[in-house]
Coordinates of C-alpha atoms in Angstrom, one line a residue:
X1 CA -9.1 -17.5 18.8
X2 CA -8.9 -14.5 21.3
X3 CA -11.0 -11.4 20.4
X4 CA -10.8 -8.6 23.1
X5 CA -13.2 -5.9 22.9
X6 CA -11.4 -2.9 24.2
X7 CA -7.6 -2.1 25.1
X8 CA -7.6 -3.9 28.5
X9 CA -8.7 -6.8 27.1
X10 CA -6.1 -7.1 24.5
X11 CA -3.1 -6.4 26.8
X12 CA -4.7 -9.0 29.3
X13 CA -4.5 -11.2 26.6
X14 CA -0.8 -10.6 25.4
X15 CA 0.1 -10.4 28.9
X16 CA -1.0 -14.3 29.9
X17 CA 0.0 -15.3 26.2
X18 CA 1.7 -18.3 27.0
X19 CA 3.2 -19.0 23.2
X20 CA 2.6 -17.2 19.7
X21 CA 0.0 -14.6 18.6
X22 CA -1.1 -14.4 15.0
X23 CA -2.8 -10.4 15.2
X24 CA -5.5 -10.6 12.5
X25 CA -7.4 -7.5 11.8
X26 CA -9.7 -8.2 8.6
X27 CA -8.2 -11.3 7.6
X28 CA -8.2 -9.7 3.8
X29 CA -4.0 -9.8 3.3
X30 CA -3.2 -13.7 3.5
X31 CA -0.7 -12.8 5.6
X32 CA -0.1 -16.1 7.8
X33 CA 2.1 -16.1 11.0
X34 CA 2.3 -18.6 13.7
X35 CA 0.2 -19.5 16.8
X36 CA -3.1 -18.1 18.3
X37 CA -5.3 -16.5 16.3
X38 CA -5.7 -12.7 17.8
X39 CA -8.4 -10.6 16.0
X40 CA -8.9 -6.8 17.2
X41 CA -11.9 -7.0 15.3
X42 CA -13.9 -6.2 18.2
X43 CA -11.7 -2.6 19.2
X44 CA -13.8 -1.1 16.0
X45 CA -14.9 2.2 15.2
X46 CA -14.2 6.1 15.0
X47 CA -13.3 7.8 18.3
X48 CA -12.8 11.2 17.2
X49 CA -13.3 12.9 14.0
X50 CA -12.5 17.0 13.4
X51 CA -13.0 18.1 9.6
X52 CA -11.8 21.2 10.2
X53 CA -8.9 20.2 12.0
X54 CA -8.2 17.6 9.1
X55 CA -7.8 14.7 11.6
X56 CA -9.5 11.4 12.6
X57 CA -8.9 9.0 15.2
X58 CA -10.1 5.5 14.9
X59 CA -9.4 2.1 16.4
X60 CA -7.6 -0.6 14.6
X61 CA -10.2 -2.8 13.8
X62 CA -12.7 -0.2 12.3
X63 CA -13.1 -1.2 9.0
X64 CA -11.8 0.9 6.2
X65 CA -15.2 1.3 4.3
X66 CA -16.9 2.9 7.4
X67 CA -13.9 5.2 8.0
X68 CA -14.3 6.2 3.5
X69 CA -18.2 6.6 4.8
X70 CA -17.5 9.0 7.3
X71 CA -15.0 11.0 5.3
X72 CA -16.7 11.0 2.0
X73 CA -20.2 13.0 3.7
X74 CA -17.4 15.9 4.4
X75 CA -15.8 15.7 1.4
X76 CA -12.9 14.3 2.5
X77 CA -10.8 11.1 1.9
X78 CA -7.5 9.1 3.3
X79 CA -4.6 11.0 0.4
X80 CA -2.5 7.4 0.2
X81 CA -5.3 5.8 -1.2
X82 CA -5.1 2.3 0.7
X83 CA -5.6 -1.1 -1.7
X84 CA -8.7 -3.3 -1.2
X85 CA -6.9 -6.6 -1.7
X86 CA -10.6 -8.5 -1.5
X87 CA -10.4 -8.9 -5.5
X88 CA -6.7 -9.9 -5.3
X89 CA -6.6 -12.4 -2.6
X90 CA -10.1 -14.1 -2.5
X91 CA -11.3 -13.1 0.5
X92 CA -14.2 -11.5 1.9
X93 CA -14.2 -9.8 5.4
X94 CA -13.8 -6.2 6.0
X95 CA -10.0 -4.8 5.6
X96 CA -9.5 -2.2 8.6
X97 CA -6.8 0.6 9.3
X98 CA -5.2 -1.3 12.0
X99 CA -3.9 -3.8 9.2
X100 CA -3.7 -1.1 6.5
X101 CA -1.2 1.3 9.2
X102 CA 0.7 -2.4 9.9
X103 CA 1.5 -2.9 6.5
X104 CA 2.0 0.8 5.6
X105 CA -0.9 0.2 2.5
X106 CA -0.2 3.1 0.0
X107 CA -1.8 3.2 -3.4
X108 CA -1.0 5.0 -6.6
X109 CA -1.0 8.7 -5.0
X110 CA 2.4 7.3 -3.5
X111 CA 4.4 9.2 -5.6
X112 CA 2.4 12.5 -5.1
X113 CA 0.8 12.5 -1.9
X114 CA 3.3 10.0 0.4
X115 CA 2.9 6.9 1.9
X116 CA 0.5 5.8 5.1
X117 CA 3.0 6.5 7.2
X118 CA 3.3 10.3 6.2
X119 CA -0.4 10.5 7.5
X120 CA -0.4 8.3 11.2
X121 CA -0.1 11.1 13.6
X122 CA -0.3 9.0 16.5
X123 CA -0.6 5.6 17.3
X124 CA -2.0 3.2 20.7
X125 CA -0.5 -0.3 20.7
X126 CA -0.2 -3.4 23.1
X127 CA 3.6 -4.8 23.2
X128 CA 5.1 -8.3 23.3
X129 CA 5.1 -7.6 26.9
X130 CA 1.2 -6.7 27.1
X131 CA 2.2 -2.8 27.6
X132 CA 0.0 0.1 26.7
X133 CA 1.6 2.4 24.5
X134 CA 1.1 5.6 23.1
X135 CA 3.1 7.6 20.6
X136 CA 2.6 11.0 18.8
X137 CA -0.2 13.2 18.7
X138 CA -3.9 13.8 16.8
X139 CA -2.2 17.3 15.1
X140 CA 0.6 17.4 12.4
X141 CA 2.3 20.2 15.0
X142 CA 2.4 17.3 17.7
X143 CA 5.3 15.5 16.8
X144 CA 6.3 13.8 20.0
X145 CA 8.1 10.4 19.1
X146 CA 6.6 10.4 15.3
X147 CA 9.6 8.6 14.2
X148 CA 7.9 5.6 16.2
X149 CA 4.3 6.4 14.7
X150 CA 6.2 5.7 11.5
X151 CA 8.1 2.7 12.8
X152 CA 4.6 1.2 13.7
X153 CA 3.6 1.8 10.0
X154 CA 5.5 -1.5 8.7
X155 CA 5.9 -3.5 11.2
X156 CA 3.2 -6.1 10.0
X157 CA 2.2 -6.7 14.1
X158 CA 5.9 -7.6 15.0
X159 CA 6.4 -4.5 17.5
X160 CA 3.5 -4.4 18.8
X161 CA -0.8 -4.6 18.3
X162 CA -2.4 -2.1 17.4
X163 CA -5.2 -0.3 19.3
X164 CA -5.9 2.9 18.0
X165 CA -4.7 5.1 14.7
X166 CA -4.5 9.4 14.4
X167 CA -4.5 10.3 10.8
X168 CA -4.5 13.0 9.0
X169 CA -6.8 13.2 5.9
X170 CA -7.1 15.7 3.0
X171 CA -10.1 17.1 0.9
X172 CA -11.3 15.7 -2.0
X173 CA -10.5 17.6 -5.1
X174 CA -12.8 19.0 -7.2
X175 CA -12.3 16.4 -10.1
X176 CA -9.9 14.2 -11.8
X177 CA -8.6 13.0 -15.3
X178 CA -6.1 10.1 -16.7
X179 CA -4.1 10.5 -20.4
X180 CA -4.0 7.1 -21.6
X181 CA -1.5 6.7 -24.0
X182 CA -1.0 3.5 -25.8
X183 CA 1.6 1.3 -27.4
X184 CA 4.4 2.3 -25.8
X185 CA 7.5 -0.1 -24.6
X186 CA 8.1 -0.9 -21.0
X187 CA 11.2 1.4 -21.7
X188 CA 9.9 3.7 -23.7
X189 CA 6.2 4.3 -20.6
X190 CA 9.0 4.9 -18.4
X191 CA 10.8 7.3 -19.8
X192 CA 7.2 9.2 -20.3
X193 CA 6.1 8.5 -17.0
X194 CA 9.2 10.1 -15.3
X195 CA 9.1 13.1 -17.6
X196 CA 5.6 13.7 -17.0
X197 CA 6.3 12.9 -13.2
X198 CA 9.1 15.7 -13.4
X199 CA 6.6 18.2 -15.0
X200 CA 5.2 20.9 -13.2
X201 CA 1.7 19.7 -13.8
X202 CA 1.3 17.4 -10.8
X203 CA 0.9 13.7 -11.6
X204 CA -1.4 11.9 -8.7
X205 CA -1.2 8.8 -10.9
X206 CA 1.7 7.2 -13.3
X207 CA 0.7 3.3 -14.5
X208 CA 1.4 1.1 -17.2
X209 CA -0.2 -2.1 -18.0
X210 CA 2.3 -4.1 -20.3
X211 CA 2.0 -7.9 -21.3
X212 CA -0.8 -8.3 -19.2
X213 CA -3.2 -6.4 -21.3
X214 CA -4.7 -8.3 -24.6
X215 CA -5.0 -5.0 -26.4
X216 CA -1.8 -3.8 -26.1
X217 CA 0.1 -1.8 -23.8
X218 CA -1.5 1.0 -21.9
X219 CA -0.1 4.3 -19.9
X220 CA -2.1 6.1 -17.4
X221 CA -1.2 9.4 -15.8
X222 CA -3.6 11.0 -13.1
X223 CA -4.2 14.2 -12.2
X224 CA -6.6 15.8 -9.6
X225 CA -7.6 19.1 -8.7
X226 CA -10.4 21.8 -9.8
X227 CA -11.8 21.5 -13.2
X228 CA -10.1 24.1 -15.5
X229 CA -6.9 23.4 -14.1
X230 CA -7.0 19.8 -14.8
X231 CA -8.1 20.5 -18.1
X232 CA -5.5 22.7 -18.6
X233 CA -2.7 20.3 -17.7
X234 CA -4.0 17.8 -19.5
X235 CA -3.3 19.2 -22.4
X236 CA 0.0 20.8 -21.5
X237 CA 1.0 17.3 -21.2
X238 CA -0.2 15.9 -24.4
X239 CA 2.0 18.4 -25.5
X240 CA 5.0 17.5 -23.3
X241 CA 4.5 13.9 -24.8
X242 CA 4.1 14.2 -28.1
X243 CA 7.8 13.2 -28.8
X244 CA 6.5 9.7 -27.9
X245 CA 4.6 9.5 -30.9
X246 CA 1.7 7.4 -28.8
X247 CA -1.9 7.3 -29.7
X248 CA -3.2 9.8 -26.5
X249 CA -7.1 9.9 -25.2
X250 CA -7.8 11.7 -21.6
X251 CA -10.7 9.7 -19.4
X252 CA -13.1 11.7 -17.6
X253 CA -13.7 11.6 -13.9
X254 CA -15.8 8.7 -14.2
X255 CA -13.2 6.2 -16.5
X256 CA -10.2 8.0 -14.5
X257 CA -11.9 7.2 -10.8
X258 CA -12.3 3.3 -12.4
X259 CA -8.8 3.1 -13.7
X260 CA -6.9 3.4 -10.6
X261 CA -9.3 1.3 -8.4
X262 CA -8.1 -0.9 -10.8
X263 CA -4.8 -0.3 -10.9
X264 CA -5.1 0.2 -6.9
X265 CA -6.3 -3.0 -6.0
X266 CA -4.6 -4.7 -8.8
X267 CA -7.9 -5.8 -10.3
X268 CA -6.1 -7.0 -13.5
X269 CA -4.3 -10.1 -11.5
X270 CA -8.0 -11.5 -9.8
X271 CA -8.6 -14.3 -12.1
X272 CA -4.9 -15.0 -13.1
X273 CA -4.0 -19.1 -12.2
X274 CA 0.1 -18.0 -11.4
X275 CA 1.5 -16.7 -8.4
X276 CA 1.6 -12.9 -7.5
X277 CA 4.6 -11.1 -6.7
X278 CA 5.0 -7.3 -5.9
X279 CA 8.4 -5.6 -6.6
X280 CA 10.1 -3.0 -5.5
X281 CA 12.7 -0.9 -7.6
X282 CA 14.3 2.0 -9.4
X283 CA 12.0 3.2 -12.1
X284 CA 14.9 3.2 -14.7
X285 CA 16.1 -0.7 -13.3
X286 CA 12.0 -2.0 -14.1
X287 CA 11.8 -2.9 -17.9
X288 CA 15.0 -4.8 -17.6
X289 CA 14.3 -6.7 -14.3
X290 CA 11.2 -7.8 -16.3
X291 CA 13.1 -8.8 -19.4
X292 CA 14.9 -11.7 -17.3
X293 CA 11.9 -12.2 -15.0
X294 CA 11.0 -15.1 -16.3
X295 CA 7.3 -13.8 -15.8
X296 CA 3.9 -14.4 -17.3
X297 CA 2.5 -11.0 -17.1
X298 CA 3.0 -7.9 -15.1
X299 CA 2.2 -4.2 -14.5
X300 CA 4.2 -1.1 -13.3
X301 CA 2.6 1.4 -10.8
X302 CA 4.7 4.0 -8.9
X303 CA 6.2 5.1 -12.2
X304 CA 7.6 1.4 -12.5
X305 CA 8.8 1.8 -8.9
X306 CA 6.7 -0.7 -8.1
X307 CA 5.6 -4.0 -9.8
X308 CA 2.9 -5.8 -10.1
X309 CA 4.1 -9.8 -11.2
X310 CA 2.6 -12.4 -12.6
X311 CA 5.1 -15.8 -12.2
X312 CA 4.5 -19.4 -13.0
X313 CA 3.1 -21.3 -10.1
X314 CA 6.8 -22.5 -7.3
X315 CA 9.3 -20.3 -9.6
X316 CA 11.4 -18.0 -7.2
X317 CA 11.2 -14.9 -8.9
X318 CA 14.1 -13.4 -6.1
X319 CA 15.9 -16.2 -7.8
X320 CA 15.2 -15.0 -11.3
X321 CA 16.3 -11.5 -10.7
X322 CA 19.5 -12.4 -8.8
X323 CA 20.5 -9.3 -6.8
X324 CA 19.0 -5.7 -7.7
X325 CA 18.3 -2.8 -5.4
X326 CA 14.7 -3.6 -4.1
X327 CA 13.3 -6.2 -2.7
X328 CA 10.2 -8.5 -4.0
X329 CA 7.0 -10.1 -1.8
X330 CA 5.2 -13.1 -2.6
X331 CA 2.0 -11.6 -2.6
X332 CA -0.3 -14.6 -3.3
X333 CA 0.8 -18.2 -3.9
X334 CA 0.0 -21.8 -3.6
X335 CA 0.6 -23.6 -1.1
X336 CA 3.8 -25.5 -3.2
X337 CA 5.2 -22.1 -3.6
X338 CA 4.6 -20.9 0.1
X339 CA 6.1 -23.7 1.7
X340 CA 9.4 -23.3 -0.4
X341 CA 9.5 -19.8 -0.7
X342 CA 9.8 -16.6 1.7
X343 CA 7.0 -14.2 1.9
X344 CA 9.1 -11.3 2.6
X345 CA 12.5 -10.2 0.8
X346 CA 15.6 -12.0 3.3
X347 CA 16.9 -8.8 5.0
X348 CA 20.4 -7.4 4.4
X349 CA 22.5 -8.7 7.6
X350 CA 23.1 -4.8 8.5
X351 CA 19.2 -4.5 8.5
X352 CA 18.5 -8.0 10.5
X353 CA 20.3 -6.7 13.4
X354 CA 18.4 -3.6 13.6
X355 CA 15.5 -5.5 13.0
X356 CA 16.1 -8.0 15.4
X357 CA 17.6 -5.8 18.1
X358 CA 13.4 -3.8 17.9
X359 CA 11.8 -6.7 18.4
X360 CA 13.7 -7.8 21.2
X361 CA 13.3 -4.1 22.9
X362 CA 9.3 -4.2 21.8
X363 CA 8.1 -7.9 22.0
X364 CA 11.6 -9.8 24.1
X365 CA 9.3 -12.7 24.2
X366 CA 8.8 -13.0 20.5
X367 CA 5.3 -14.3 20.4
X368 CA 3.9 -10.7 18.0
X369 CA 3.4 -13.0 14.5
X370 CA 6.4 -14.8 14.8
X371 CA 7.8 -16.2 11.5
X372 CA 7.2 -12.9 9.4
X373 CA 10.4 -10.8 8.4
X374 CA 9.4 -7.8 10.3
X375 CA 10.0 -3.9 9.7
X376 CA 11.2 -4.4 6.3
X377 CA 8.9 -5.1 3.8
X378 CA 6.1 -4.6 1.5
X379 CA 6.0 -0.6 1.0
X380 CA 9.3 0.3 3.3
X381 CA 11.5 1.1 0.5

């Protein structure tokens, strides 16, 4: 295993590669790609940090907690909410925002707030060709090749290593709270997550925790912001709802904070024996994707845009589904499963050439975690 300690060190160690890297950052994903082991673990901690000017800069092995640390003593915090896949995958070292910005990590604030990507300002990384780059800026107004920042955010260490991240980062509101409503369909929490989503009173959160649950199906919307307010929409939308005829409780900050670490680091799938899938989809397409799934269990985050799957142990569920508009990644499986089936979604032929044509302009010798799919993936779509 190499393990540089600064940027010098790492492109050295790209440069004299003479066969495949495997970049490792935390080790916390189980993502698996061939050759050396590469670990920026050693290029760790935060380089700059203005909380007035809303940024921070940090370099791609700094772990995650440290950077929540540093944030949380100014009352501030990363908006796209990043998953802690410890619980989920069974492992134990520290996840860090070179691996988070890689797999562009975004949590349930998705679908208020944006994705990883919308926050990367700028970004340092060592090429397949063990070439220093940078890209973008450490203010929103600097916006010098962002569309690369973004193409970084993705990329799963394909294009290039990671060295250092800008982010922007937001205040944390004042409080939150989460209407539960319970037993509603898959169809019928859809339809009330997407007219609560399409309210005026700003959803940070939309979940809904079907078969899985043994007490019955469960809907969570979020909201976030100072206290009367939230109390205020709270009740607007209990109102808004009502044609649902569920049963309807609101958690307090405390239950509401638990609830989407939960649903965040999908806490419900831990202990589960079957394999773990993640989809992708149209909200409206989700309850009858599921219906032919062939699954054991599953929950919808993202409004059901995204899924959270539960599927015996070696069963394809790409196969199940047949074609759909999404895609679907094999999240956590046995080793049967992995060695007959794909992590990543097969990419669209249109889509493989692009994809293939970057990685032959970023890395022509191929040796960045060879055998993973590449830009498209995980939270792309």
């Amino acid at each position: 295993m190499s393990a540089p300690t600064s940027e010098a060190e790492l492109a050295d160690v790209v440069k004299s590669a003479t066969g495949p890297l495997a970049i490792q950052g935390g080790g916390t994903r189980g993502i698996v790609a061939e050759g050396e082991r590469l670990s920026v673990a050693g290029l760790s901690g935060i380089t700059l940090y203005e909380p007035g000017a809303l940024t921070l800069v940090a370099q791609a092995g700094t772990p995650i907690a440290e950077i929540d640390a540093a944030l949380a003593a100014e009352n501030q915090r990363l908006a796209f909410e990043p998953m802690d896949p410890r619980a989920l995958m069974g492992t134990d070292e520290e996840p860090t925002l070179g691996g988070v910005i890689a797999a562009n990590v975004s949590g349930p604030r998705r679908i208020q707030g944006g994705a990883a990507r919308d926050y990367a300002l700028g970004v340092r990384f060592v090429d397949g060709t063990g070439t220093v780059v940078k890209n973008g800026g450490r203010v929103m107004k600097n916006v010098t090749g962002y569309d690369l920042v973004k193409l970084m955010c993705g990329s799963f260490g394909t294009l290039g290593v990671l060295t250092e991240v800008s982010l922007k980062v937001l205040p944390m509101p004042e409080t939150e709270g989460t209407l539960l409503l319970r037993g509603l369909s898959d169809a019928e929490a859809v339809e009330a997550m997407a007219a609560a989503m399409g309210s005026p009173f700003e959803i940070t959160g939309a979940a809904h925790c079907a078969t899985i649950m043994e007490d019955g199906p469960v809907t969570a919307l979020r909201m976030e912001g100072f206290e009367r307010s939230v109390a205020y929409r709270l009740e607007q939308l209990k109102t808004l709802l009502a044609r649902f005829d569920a049963e309807m409780t609101v958690g307090d900050a405390a239950m509401s904070d638990w609830v989407w670490r939960s649903v965040r680091d999908a806490e419900l799938l831990r202990d589960v024996p079957e394999d773990i899938w993640r989809l992708s989809c149209k909200p409206s397409d989700a309850p009858g994707l599921m219906a032919r799934s062939g699954a054991a269990g599953w929950f919808y985050d993202w409004g059901g845009g995204r899924i959270w799957v539960r599927m015996p142990e070696g069963q394809d569920l790409r196969a199940a589904l047949g074609s759909f508009d999404g895609h679907a990644t094999l999240v956590r499986g046995s080793a049967r499963t992995r060695a007959a089936v794909p992590m990543f979604q097969p990419e669209a032929p249109g889509v493989a050439r692009i994809s293939a044509g970057l990685r032959a302009r970023f890395d022509p010798r191929g040796i960045l975690n060879r055998g993973l799919m590449g830009p498209v993936a995980e939270e792309v779509a």
